[in-house]
């Protein structure tokens, strides 16, 4: 098959899923054409079946705002024609699905191409419900040849918000379990913590929705009883607020700011607990990658997180905003050795059974084959 994947290149789950999917599909011998405004963050290994096509909006004095959606649409139509694309797979509805649908329309006299929309989260829960975007998403969903959601939660939310005429398939996110596995590294661990200290980690894009300040406050509570260090990975608009809190609570020597990192297995491999404090998370890919590296997760029980963080099995969920409960569960995990052993073993087993890319990627491939062979 010849498949175009349209995605965001920035650090964030939808771009990561799209890129890992590109590698997975390419391994089956299919040709994948990634279309975006720069090479995606995790597109860092060469594969002869993957091509990257850059979208660059024209710079003209009349256009005060870059015409990205139009440029993207034109680029998709061009690649469909040039590369004989059979499937346009759009990750995140705005503007990707919209552009995919219009590109399909442009080439329709000569090419029969199908559009698959994969919804990831805020394209439905936050951005999608804004009044000026709602009709666009509605249009894009109803015109897509297939729609997928990354979790049961997102499936139900999409039905409630948009009631698309097409059936929606849940194809959950996945992880490369061979890459995301714990590799003990005592020397690296010692660079961050003393032998008697635990390591807590948080990884995100530091957007307001992630509430990273809550991570700092929970850590401040935890460290009063459990000798520990916190590693913060990522960067984003909330960083100044987080830095302020760290200074205010005198935590400068206990928290490491690593910034954006493309390889996180090494960091997860020296971590004992992943703290996640998002106010909404349709799936929580970063948490899944932690589980795959045997790191239990403590988080708020919001969105689709309850589908992967199972209480007393892979970690603990608590009520949104209850920082004390988050700290309580974290202390429990970090102080009870038998519990810790049980949880960390369950984490890996759970991922191997349900979220291994070898289980999930064939579901996308089957969906593509069915669409191509429909007529
Ligand atoms: O929706 C977003 O905030 C953007 C998106 C992204 O590009 O990171 O994140 C969503 O998609 C991920 C991959 O499917 C999910 O793991 C995240 O839970 C989801 N984020 C939210 O729902 C906030």
mmCIF file of C-alpha atoms and ligand atoms in Angstrom:
data_model
loop_
_atom_site.group_PDB
_atom_site.id
_atom_site.type_symbol
_atom_site.label_atom_id
_atom_site.label_comp_id
_atom_site.label_asym_id
_atom_site.label_seq_id
_atom_site.Cartn_x
_atom_site.Cartn_y
_atom_site.Cartn_z
ATOM 1 C CA UNK A 1 0.000 0.000 0.000
ATOM 2 C CA UNK A 2 0.968 3.651 -0.410
ATOM 3 C CA UNK A 3 -0.066 5.616 2.663
ATOM 4 C CA UNK A 4 0.175 9.310 3.499
ATOM 5 C CA UNK A 5 0.383 10.159 7.211
ATOM 6 C CA UNK A 6 -0.501 13.735 8.135
ATOM 7 C CA UNK A 7 0.544 14.748 11.640
ATOM 8 C CA UNK A 8 2.020 17.357 13.961
ATOM 9 C CA UNK A 9 5.808 17.155 14.258
ATOM 10 C CA UNK A 10 6.063 18.649 17.754
ATOM 11 C CA UNK A 11 6.524 16.771 21.018
ATOM 12 C CA UNK A 12 3.140 15.333 21.826
ATOM 13 C CA UNK A 13 1.341 12.046 21.735
ATOM 14 C CA UNK A 14 -0.414 12.337 18.382
ATOM 15 C CA UNK A 15 2.829 13.006 16.484
ATOM 16 C CA UNK A 16 4.575 10.187 18.349
ATOM 17 C CA UNK A 17 1.774 7.712 17.585
ATOM 18 C CA UNK A 18 1.765 8.792 13.910
ATOM 19 C CA UNK A 19 5.542 8.373 13.608
ATOM 20 C CA UNK A 20 5.684 5.014 15.403
ATOM 21 C CA UNK A 21 2.818 3.881 13.183
ATOM 22 C CA UNK A 22 4.781 4.986 10.094
ATOM 23 C CA UNK A 23 7.720 2.818 11.192
ATOM 24 C CA UNK A 24 5.408 -0.091 12.018
ATOM 25 C CA UNK A 25 3.595 0.027 8.661
ATOM 26 C CA UNK A 26 6.887 0.438 6.786
ATOM 27 C CA UNK A 27 8.203 -2.730 8.454
ATOM 28 C CA UNK A 28 5.423 -4.624 6.655
ATOM 29 C CA UNK A 29 6.830 -3.347 3.332
ATOM 30 C CA UNK A 30 4.284 -0.580 2.693
ATOM 31 C CA UNK A 31 5.384 2.876 1.529
ATOM 32 C CA UNK A 32 4.640 5.689 3.982
ATOM 33 C CA UNK A 33 4.726 9.392 3.160
ATOM 34 C CA UNK A 34 4.775 11.645 6.223
ATOM 35 C CA UNK A 35 3.421 15.143 5.575
ATOM 36 C CA UNK A 36 4.069 17.908 8.113
ATOM 37 C CA UNK A 37 5.743 21.283 8.579
ATOM 38 C CA UNK A 38 8.955 19.714 9.873
ATOM 39 C CA UNK A 39 10.234 16.171 10.460
ATOM 40 C CA UNK A 40 8.416 14.740 13.470
ATOM 41 C CA UNK A 41 10.200 14.633 16.777
ATOM 42 C CA UNK A 42 10.572 10.824 16.862
ATOM 43 C CA UNK A 43 11.372 10.457 13.155
ATOM 44 C CA UNK A 44 15.024 9.743 13.850
ATOM 45 C CA UNK A 45 15.807 6.320 12.340
ATOM 46 C CA UNK A 46 16.300 5.766 8.610
ATOM 47 C CA UNK A 47 13.819 3.487 6.863
ATOM 48 C CA UNK A 48 13.835 3.147 3.084
ATOM 49 C CA UNK A 49 10.039 2.858 2.979
ATOM 50 C CA UNK A 50 9.393 6.191 4.726
ATOM 51 C CA UNK A 51 9.508 9.558 2.956
ATOM 52 C CA UNK A 52 9.074 12.986 4.492
ATOM 53 C CA UNK A 53 7.320 15.860 2.688
ATOM 54 C CA UNK A 54 7.626 19.349 4.063
ATOM 55 C CA UNK A 55 4.765 21.860 4.078
ATOM 56 C CA UNK A 56 5.838 25.496 3.963
ATOM 57 C CA UNK A 57 3.175 28.193 3.672
ATOM 58 C CA UNK A 58 4.007 30.997 1.210
ATOM 59 C CA UNK A 59 5.354 34.256 2.523
ATOM 60 C CA UNK A 60 3.506 37.115 0.840
ATOM 61 C CA UNK A 61 2.774 40.575 2.320
ATOM 62 C CA UNK A 62 -0.955 40.168 1.767
ATOM 63 C CA UNK A 63 -1.062 37.076 3.984
ATOM 64 C CA UNK A 64 -0.745 38.440 7.470
ATOM 65 C CA UNK A 65 -1.230 34.923 8.871
ATOM 66 C CA UNK A 66 0.537 31.885 7.372
ATOM 67 C CA UNK A 67 -1.898 29.894 5.206
ATOM 68 C CA UNK A 68 -0.908 26.539 6.687
ATOM 69 C CA UNK A 69 -4.195 24.725 6.132
ATOM 70 C CA UNK A 70 -4.248 25.656 2.436
ATOM 71 C CA UNK A 71 -0.592 24.768 1.927
ATOM 72 C CA UNK A 72 -1.142 21.448 3.685
ATOM 73 C CA UNK A 73 -4.181 20.692 1.530
ATOM 74 C CA UNK A 74 -2.233 21.445 -1.647
ATOM 75 C CA UNK A 75 0.702 19.315 -0.478
ATOM 76 C CA UNK A 76 -1.528 16.342 0.335
ATOM 77 C CA UNK A 77 -3.200 16.552 -3.114
ATOM 78 C CA UNK A 78 0.233 16.794 -4.786
ATOM 79 C CA UNK A 79 1.618 13.751 -2.919
ATOM 80 C CA UNK A 80 -1.508 11.692 -3.644
ATOM 81 C CA UNK A 81 -1.010 12.289 -7.362
ATOM 82 C CA UNK A 82 2.762 11.866 -7.376
ATOM 83 C CA UNK A 83 2.937 8.786 -5.191
ATOM 84 C CA UNK A 84 -0.343 7.110 -6.058
ATOM 85 C CA UNK A 85 -1.510 7.311 -2.454
ATOM 86 C CA UNK A 86 -4.389 5.012 -1.496
ATOM 87 C CA UNK A 87 -4.955 6.148 2.098
ATOM 88 C CA UNK A 88 -4.586 9.601 3.667
ATOM 89 C CA UNK A 89 -4.279 8.958 7.404
ATOM 90 C CA UNK A 90 -4.914 12.172 9.345
ATOM 91 C CA UNK A 91 -3.820 12.370 12.982
ATOM 92 C CA UNK A 92 -5.713 15.081 14.889
ATOM 93 C CA UNK A 93 -8.822 16.521 13.275
ATOM 94 C CA UNK A 94 -7.801 20.183 13.106
ATOM 95 C CA UNK A 95 -6.712 21.002 10.455
ATOM 96 C CA UNK A 96 -5.444 17.624 9.223
ATOM 97 C CA UNK A 97 -8.742 15.838 8.555
ATOM 98 C CA UNK A 98 -10.240 18.928 6.999
ATOM 99 C CA UNK A 99 -7.235 19.280 4.662
ATOM 100 C CA UNK A 100 -7.313 15.547 3.889
ATOM 101 C CA UNK A 101 -10.994 15.690 2.890
ATOM 102 C CA UNK A 102 -10.509 18.738 0.653
ATOM 103 C CA UNK A 103 -7.390 17.182 -0.942
ATOM 104 C CA UNK A 104 -9.416 14.030 -1.646
ATOM 105 C CA UNK A 105 -12.043 16.195 -3.332
ATOM 106 C CA UNK A 106 -9.402 17.985 -5.433
ATOM 107 C CA UNK A 107 -7.951 14.747 -6.832
ATOM 108 C CA UNK A 108 -11.283 12.903 -7.093
ATOM 109 C CA UNK A 109 -11.583 13.149 -10.924
ATOM 110 C CA UNK A 110 -8.409 11.066 -11.269
ATOM 111 C CA UNK A 111 -7.743 9.260 -7.981
ATOM 112 C CA UNK A 112 -9.755 7.146 -5.621
ATOM 113 C CA UNK A 113 -8.163 7.840 -2.242
ATOM 114 C CA UNK A 114 -9.657 7.156 1.206
ATOM 115 C CA UNK A 115 -9.364 9.391 4.260
ATOM 116 C CA UNK A 116 -8.923 7.924 7.747
ATOM 117 C CA UNK A 117 -9.215 10.296 10.702
ATOM 118 C CA UNK A 118 -7.645 9.301 14.002
ATOM 119 C CA UNK A 119 -8.879 11.443 16.873
ATOM 120 C CA UNK A 120 -6.383 11.912 19.685
ATOM 121 C CA UNK A 121 -7.919 14.023 22.402
ATOM 122 C CA UNK A 122 -8.138 17.785 22.566
ATOM 123 C CA UNK A 123 -9.243 17.841 18.922
ATOM 124 C CA UNK A 124 -12.527 16.594 20.428
ATOM 125 C CA UNK A 125 -12.443 17.603 24.090
ATOM 126 C CA UNK A 126 -11.043 21.162 23.989
ATOM 127 C CA UNK A 127 -10.313 22.620 20.538
ATOM 128 C CA UNK A 128 -13.082 20.709 18.828
ATOM 129 C CA UNK A 129 -15.845 22.068 21.007
ATOM 130 C CA UNK A 130 -15.025 25.726 20.286
ATOM 131 C CA UNK A 131 -17.987 27.148 18.354
ATOM 132 C CA UNK A 132 -16.027 28.071 15.228
ATOM 133 C CA UNK A 133 -14.304 24.674 14.997
ATOM 134 C CA UNK A 134 -17.271 22.474 15.848
ATOM 135 C CA UNK A 135 -18.872 22.534 12.353
ATOM 136 C CA UNK A 136 -15.499 21.913 10.720
ATOM 137 C CA UNK A 137 -14.872 18.812 12.825
ATOM 138 C CA UNK A 138 -18.406 17.659 12.227
ATOM 139 C CA UNK A 139 -17.867 18.016 8.474
ATOM 140 C CA UNK A 140 -14.448 16.294 8.564
ATOM 141 C CA UNK A 141 -15.771 13.345 10.570
ATOM 142 C CA UNK A 142 -18.810 12.802 8.399
ATOM 143 C CA UNK A 143 -16.744 12.991 5.213
ATOM 144 C CA UNK A 144 -13.975 10.668 6.469
ATOM 145 C CA UNK A 145 -14.072 7.128 5.107
ATOM 146 C CA UNK A 146 -13.182 5.797 8.569
ATOM 147 C CA UNK A 147 -12.767 7.279 12.035
ATOM 148 C CA UNK A 148 -10.696 5.847 14.844
ATOM 149 C CA UNK A 149 -10.296 6.922 18.473
ATOM 150 C CA UNK A 150 -7.354 6.101 20.731
ATOM 151 C CA UNK A 151 -9.452 5.112 23.765
ATOM 152 C CA UNK A 152 -12.937 4.056 24.840
ATOM 153 C CA UNK A 153 -13.244 7.374 26.680
ATOM 154 C CA UNK A 154 -12.585 9.334 23.485
ATOM 155 C CA UNK A 155 -15.004 7.114 21.584
ATOM 156 C CA UNK A 156 -17.853 7.952 23.975
ATOM 157 C CA UNK A 157 -16.919 11.644 24.072
ATOM 158 C CA UNK A 158 -16.879 11.834 20.260
ATOM 159 C CA UNK A 159 -20.284 10.158 19.996
ATOM 160 C CA UNK A 160 -21.680 12.542 22.626
ATOM 161 C CA UNK A 161 -20.179 15.689 21.091
ATOM 162 C CA UNK A 162 -20.444 14.972 17.368
ATOM 163 C CA UNK A 163 -22.585 11.862 16.813
ATOM 164 C CA UNK A 164 -20.869 11.166 13.468
ATOM 165 C CA UNK A 165 -22.832 9.224 10.864
ATOM 166 C CA UNK A 166 -19.882 6.843 10.390
ATOM 167 C CA UNK A 167 -19.111 4.101 12.896
ATOM 168 C CA UNK A 168 -16.016 4.761 14.995
ATOM 169 C CA UNK A 169 -13.428 2.098 15.713
ATOM 170 C CA UNK A 170 -11.347 2.194 18.882
ATOM 171 C CA UNK A 171 -7.725 1.395 18.065
ATOM 172 C CA UNK A 172 -5.810 2.099 21.198
ATOM 173 C CA UNK A 173 -2.351 3.617 21.395
ATOM 174 C CA UNK A 174 0.593 1.258 21.528
ATOM 175 C CA UNK A 175 4.246 1.045 22.416
ATOM 176 C CA UNK A 176 7.356 -0.578 20.968
ATOM 177 C CA UNK A 177 7.953 -2.943 23.880
ATOM 178 C CA UNK A 178 11.415 -3.921 22.644
ATOM 179 C CA UNK A 179 12.590 -0.337 22.776
ATOM 180 C CA UNK A 180 10.572 0.649 25.849
ATOM 181 C CA UNK A 181 11.925 -1.820 28.347
ATOM 182 C CA UNK A 182 13.787 -1.247 31.563
ATOM 183 C CA UNK A 183 17.555 -1.279 31.202
ATOM 184 C CA UNK A 184 19.205 -1.085 34.621
ATOM 185 C CA UNK A 185 21.814 1.676 34.805
ATOM 186 C CA UNK A 186 23.041 2.104 38.406
ATOM 187 C CA UNK A 187 25.692 4.644 37.380
ATOM 188 C CA UNK A 188 23.159 6.918 35.731
ATOM 189 C CA UNK A 189 20.833 6.494 38.690
ATOM 190 C CA UNK A 190 23.566 7.621 41.053
ATOM 191 C CA UNK A 191 23.948 10.833 39.017
ATOM 192 C CA UNK A 192 20.453 11.814 40.146
ATOM 193 C CA UNK A 193 19.872 10.204 43.545
ATOM 194 C CA UNK A 194 21.632 8.704 46.536
ATOM 195 C CA UNK A 195 21.208 4.954 47.153
ATOM 196 C CA UNK A 196 18.518 5.524 49.789
ATOM 197 C CA UNK A 197 16.526 7.933 47.586
ATOM 198 C CA UNK A 198 13.638 7.191 45.207
ATOM 199 C CA UNK A 199 13.307 8.797 41.781
ATOM 200 C CA UNK A 200 9.979 10.251 40.659
ATOM 201 C CA UNK A 201 9.522 11.369 37.061
ATOM 202 C CA UNK A 202 7.081 13.511 35.094
ATOM 203 C CA UNK A 203 7.186 13.877 31.308
ATOM 204 C CA UNK A 204 4.939 16.255 29.370
ATOM 205 C CA UNK A 205 4.757 19.287 27.100
ATOM 206 C CA UNK A 206 4.105 21.579 30.088
ATOM 207 C CA UNK A 207 0.824 22.886 28.695
ATOM 208 C CA UNK A 208 -1.756 24.199 31.209
ATOM 209 C CA UNK A 209 -3.796 20.998 30.728
ATOM 210 C CA UNK A 210 -0.922 18.990 32.311
ATOM 211 C CA UNK A 211 -1.014 20.962 35.606
ATOM 212 C CA UNK A 212 2.696 20.385 36.244
ATOM 213 C CA UNK A 213 2.470 22.634 39.343
ATOM 214 C CA UNK A 214 0.471 19.824 40.985
ATOM 215 C CA UNK A 215 3.408 17.464 40.359
ATOM 216 C CA UNK A 216 5.717 19.844 42.239
ATOM 217 C CA UNK A 217 3.247 20.223 45.134
ATOM 218 C CA UNK A 218 2.716 16.451 45.396
ATOM 219 C CA UNK A 219 6.481 15.939 45.354
ATOM 220 C CA UNK A 220 6.907 18.521 48.117
ATOM 221 C CA UNK A 221 4.547 16.430 50.232
ATOM 222 C CA UNK A 222 6.141 13.070 49.319
ATOM 223 C CA UNK A 223 9.735 14.109 50.057
ATOM 224 C CA UNK A 224 8.834 15.039 53.625
ATOM 225 C CA UNK A 225 8.452 11.294 54.319
ATOM 226 C CA UNK A 226 10.293 9.544 51.501
ATOM 227 C CA UNK A 227 13.833 10.639 50.592
ATOM 228 C CA UNK A 228 13.442 11.315 46.885
ATOM 229 C CA UNK A 229 14.290 13.338 43.808
ATOM 230 C CA UNK A 230 12.015 14.555 41.017
ATOM 231 C CA UNK A 231 13.005 14.556 37.339
ATOM 232 C CA UNK A 232 10.982 16.848 35.074
ATOM 233 C CA UNK A 233 11.232 16.150 31.347
ATOM 234 C CA UNK A 234 9.775 18.509 28.743
ATOM 235 C CA UNK A 235 9.154 22.173 28.281
ATOM 236 C CA UNK A 236 6.258 24.473 27.499
ATOM 237 C CA UNK A 237 4.175 27.467 28.537
ATOM 238 C CA UNK A 238 3.807 26.425 32.199
ATOM 239 C CA UNK A 239 7.563 26.296 32.804
ATOM 240 C CA UNK A 240 7.920 29.770 34.434
ATOM 241 C CA UNK A 241 5.116 28.945 36.886
ATOM 242 C CA UNK A 242 6.744 25.623 37.736
ATOM 243 C CA UNK A 243 10.160 27.206 38.230
ATOM 244 C CA UNK A 244 8.624 29.794 40.539
ATOM 245 C CA UNK A 245 6.998 27.075 42.673
ATOM 246 C CA UNK A 246 10.232 25.109 42.886
ATOM 247 C CA UNK A 247 12.053 28.144 44.269
ATOM 248 C CA UNK A 248 9.187 29.066 46.596
ATOM 249 C CA UNK A 249 9.234 25.618 48.209
ATOM 250 C CA UNK A 250 13.020 25.414 48.364
ATOM 251 C CA UNK A 251 13.173 22.428 46.050
ATOM 252 C CA UNK A 252 15.942 23.614 43.754
ATOM 253 C CA UNK A 253 18.359 20.871 44.899
ATOM 254 C CA UNK A 254 15.772 18.114 44.685
ATOM 255 C CA UNK A 255 14.340 18.667 41.224
ATOM 256 C CA UNK A 256 16.103 18.173 37.905
ATOM 257 C CA UNK A 257 14.835 20.009 34.825
ATOM 258 C CA UNK A 258 15.971 18.002 31.814
ATOM 259 C CA UNK A 259 14.019 19.929 29.165
ATOM 260 C CA UNK A 260 12.894 18.221 25.975
ATOM 261 C CA UNK A 261 14.448 14.791 25.453
ATOM 262 C CA UNK A 262 13.934 12.546 22.437
ATOM 263 C CA UNK A 263 15.079 9.370 24.175
ATOM 264 C CA UNK A 264 13.302 8.743 27.458
ATOM 265 C CA UNK A 265 13.909 5.017 28.020
ATOM 266 C CA UNK A 266 17.114 5.779 29.926
ATOM 267 C CA UNK A 267 15.243 8.167 32.221
ATOM 268 C CA UNK A 268 12.276 5.843 32.763
ATOM 269 C CA UNK A 269 14.726 3.008 33.481
ATOM 270 C CA UNK A 270 16.081 4.768 36.563
ATOM 271 C CA UNK A 271 12.644 5.944 37.773
ATOM 272 C CA UNK A 272 10.496 4.423 40.529
ATOM 273 C CA UNK A 273 7.250 6.309 39.960
ATOM 274 C CA UNK A 274 5.622 8.403 37.211
ATOM 275 C CA UNK A 275 3.425 11.290 38.386
ATOM 276 C CA UNK A 276 0.774 12.578 35.983
ATOM 277 C CA UNK A 277 -1.558 15.419 36.929
ATOM 278 C CA UNK A 278 -3.424 16.246 33.691
ATOM 279 C CA UNK A 279 -6.938 17.632 33.977
ATOM 280 C CA UNK A 280 -7.876 15.644 30.885
ATOM 281 C CA UNK A 281 -6.010 12.914 29.046
ATOM 282 C CA UNK A 282 -7.794 10.939 26.388
ATOM 283 C CA UNK A 283 -5.235 8.143 26.659
ATOM 284 C CA UNK A 284 -1.925 9.137 28.293
ATOM 285 C CA UNK A 285 0.805 7.795 26.013
ATOM 286 C CA UNK A 286 3.599 8.975 28.328
ATOM 287 C CA UNK A 287 2.050 6.890 31.121
ATOM 288 C CA UNK A 288 1.898 3.839 28.838
ATOM 289 C CA UNK A 289 5.599 4.225 27.995
ATOM 290 C CA UNK A 290 6.324 4.371 31.741
ATOM 291 C CA UNK A 291 4.333 1.169 32.368
ATOM 292 C CA UNK A 292 6.284 -0.548 29.593
ATOM 293 C CA UNK A 293 9.480 0.319 31.530
ATOM 294 C CA UNK A 294 7.990 -1.173 34.735
ATOM 295 C CA UNK A 295 7.286 2.233 36.286
ATOM 296 C CA UNK A 296 3.940 2.428 38.159
ATOM 297 C CA UNK A 297 1.876 5.598 37.713
ATOM 298 C CA UNK A 298 -0.007 7.811 40.178
ATOM 299 C CA UNK A 299 -2.442 10.190 38.460
ATOM 300 C CA UNK A 300 -5.841 11.831 38.533
ATOM 301 C CA UNK A 301 -8.551 9.471 37.288
ATOM 302 C CA UNK A 302 -9.557 11.629 34.331
ATOM 303 C CA UNK A 303 -10.430 10.851 30.700
ATOM 304 C CA UNK A 304 -9.070 7.559 29.429
ATOM 305 C CA UNK A 305 -6.369 7.192 32.086
ATOM 306 C CA UNK A 306 -8.491 4.681 34.006
ATOM 307 C CA UNK A 307 -8.165 2.343 31.004
ATOM 308 C CA UNK A 308 -4.422 1.944 31.584
ATOM 309 C CA UNK A 309 -3.865 2.933 35.220
ATOM 310 C CA UNK A 310 -5.765 0.273 37.095
ATOM 311 C CA UNK A 311 -5.949 0.819 40.855
ATOM 312 C CA UNK A 312 -3.720 -1.482 42.867
ATOM 313 C CA UNK A 313 -2.580 -3.157 39.616
ATOM 314 C CA UNK A 314 -0.550 -0.704 37.490
ATOM 315 C CA UNK A 315 -0.692 2.271 39.879
ATOM 316 C CA UNK A 316 -3.323 4.477 41.472
ATOM 317 C CA UNK A 317 -5.812 7.061 40.260
ATOM 318 C CA UNK A 318 -7.366 9.634 42.558
ATOM 319 C CA UNK A 319 -9.894 12.412 42.357
ATOM 320 C CA UNK A 320 -8.977 15.319 40.120
ATOM 321 C CA UNK A 321 -7.137 18.059 42.049
ATOM 322 C CA UNK A 322 -6.623 15.964 45.201
ATOM 323 C CA UNK A 323 -2.890 16.499 45.594
ATOM 324 C CA UNK A 324 -2.850 14.945 49.076
ATOM 325 C CA UNK A 325 -4.369 11.714 47.737
ATOM 326 C CA UNK A 326 -1.813 11.693 44.924
ATOM 327 C CA UNK A 327 0.995 12.059 47.488
ATOM 328 C CA UNK A 328 -0.584 9.426 49.772
ATOM 329 C CA UNK A 329 -0.679 6.815 46.991
ATOM 330 C CA UNK A 330 2.814 7.737 45.852
ATOM 331 C CA UNK A 331 4.187 7.240 49.361
ATOM 332 C CA UNK A 332 2.415 3.895 49.580
ATOM 333 C CA UNK A 333 3.977 2.723 46.300
ATOM 334 C CA UNK A 334 7.446 3.945 47.254
ATOM 335 C CA UNK A 335 7.514 2.605 50.815
ATOM 336 C CA UNK A 336 6.063 -0.900 50.439
ATOM 337 C CA UNK A 337 8.605 -3.102 48.673
ATOM 338 C CA UNK A 338 6.274 -6.043 48.087
ATOM 339 C CA UNK A 339 3.590 -3.765 46.645
ATOM 340 C CA UNK A 340 6.166 -2.052 44.435
ATOM 341 C CA UNK A 341 7.402 -5.366 43.067
ATOM 342 C CA UNK A 342 3.865 -6.501 42.314
ATOM 343 C CA UNK A 343 2.892 -3.244 40.583
ATOM 344 C CA UNK A 344 6.012 -2.917 38.457
ATOM 345 C CA UNK A 345 5.711 -6.520 37.236
ATOM 346 C CA UNK A 346 2.019 -5.995 36.440
ATOM 347 C CA UNK A 347 2.840 -2.826 34.472
ATOM 348 C CA UNK A 348 5.068 -4.623 31.997
ATOM 349 C CA UNK A 349 2.769 -7.673 31.744
ATOM 350 C CA UNK A 350 -0.280 -5.478 31.118
ATOM 351 C CA UNK A 351 1.480 -3.597 28.293
ATOM 352 C CA UNK A 352 2.752 -6.817 26.698
ATOM 353 C CA UNK A 353 -0.754 -8.295 26.736
ATOM 354 C CA UNK A 354 -2.694 -5.309 25.435
ATOM 355 C CA UNK A 355 -0.584 -2.496 23.997
ATOM 356 C CA UNK A 356 2.316 -4.130 22.177
ATOM 357 C CA UNK A 357 2.686 -2.495 18.739
ATOM 358 C CA UNK A 358 2.645 -6.012 17.242
ATOM 359 C CA UNK A 359 -0.975 -6.317 18.398
ATOM 360 C CA UNK A 360 -2.172 -2.812 17.498
ATOM 361 C CA UNK A 361 -0.468 -1.888 14.192
ATOM 362 C CA UNK A 362 -2.050 -4.815 12.270
ATOM 363 C CA UNK A 363 -5.450 -3.352 13.235
ATOM 364 C CA UNK A 364 -4.638 -0.159 11.291
ATOM 365 C CA UNK A 365 -3.295 -2.184 8.364
ATOM 366 C CA UNK A 366 -6.474 -4.283 8.282
ATOM 367 C CA UNK A 367 -8.600 -1.122 8.345
ATOM 368 C CA UNK A 368 -6.639 0.303 5.390
ATOM 369 C CA UNK A 369 -6.928 -2.937 3.365
ATOM 370 C CA UNK A 370 -10.680 -3.105 3.989
ATOM 371 C CA UNK A 371 -11.160 0.475 2.808
ATOM 372 C CA UNK A 372 -9.066 0.006 -0.339
ATOM 373 C CA UNK A 373 -10.869 -3.209 -1.247
ATOM 374 C CA UNK A 374 -14.336 -1.827 -0.475
ATOM 375 C CA UNK A 375 -15.345 -0.965 -4.073
HETATM 376 O O1 LIG B 1 -4.780 16.438 22.486
HETATM 377 C C1 LIG B 1 -3.672 16.927 22.746
HETATM 378 O O2 LIG B 1 -3.372 17.602 23.731
HETATM 379 C C2 LIG B 1 -2.623 16.697 21.807
HETATM 380 C C3 LIG B 1 -2.266 15.271 21.687
HETATM 381 C C4 LIG B 1 -0.854 15.317 21.312
HETATM 382 O O3 LIG B 1 -0.560 15.597 20.150
HETATM 383 O O4 LIG B 1 -0.058 15.142 22.224
HETATM 384 O O5 LIG B 1 -2.421 14.476 22.891
HETATM 385 C C5 LIG B 1 -3.465 13.564 22.890
HETATM 386 O O6 LIG B 1 -3.074 12.455 22.119
HETATM 387 C C6 LIG B 1 -2.192 11.516 22.741
HETATM 388 C C7 LIG B 1 -1.888 10.415 21.734
HETATM 389 O O7 LIG B 1 -3.034 9.760 21.293
HETATM 390 C C8 LIG B 1 -2.830 10.973 24.000
HETATM 391 O O8 LIG B 1 -1.969 10.016 24.612
HETATM 392 C C9 LIG B 1 -3.072 12.141 24.951
HETATM 393 O O9 LIG B 1 -3.738 11.632 26.094
HETATM 394 C C10 LIG B 1 -3.922 13.198 24.292
HETATM 395 N N1 LIG B 1 -3.938 14.400 25.160
HETATM 396 C C11 LIG B 1 -5.025 14.823 25.792
HETATM 397 O O10 LIG B 1 -6.107 14.245 25.730
HETATM 398 C C12 LIG B 1 -4.850 16.033 26.619
#
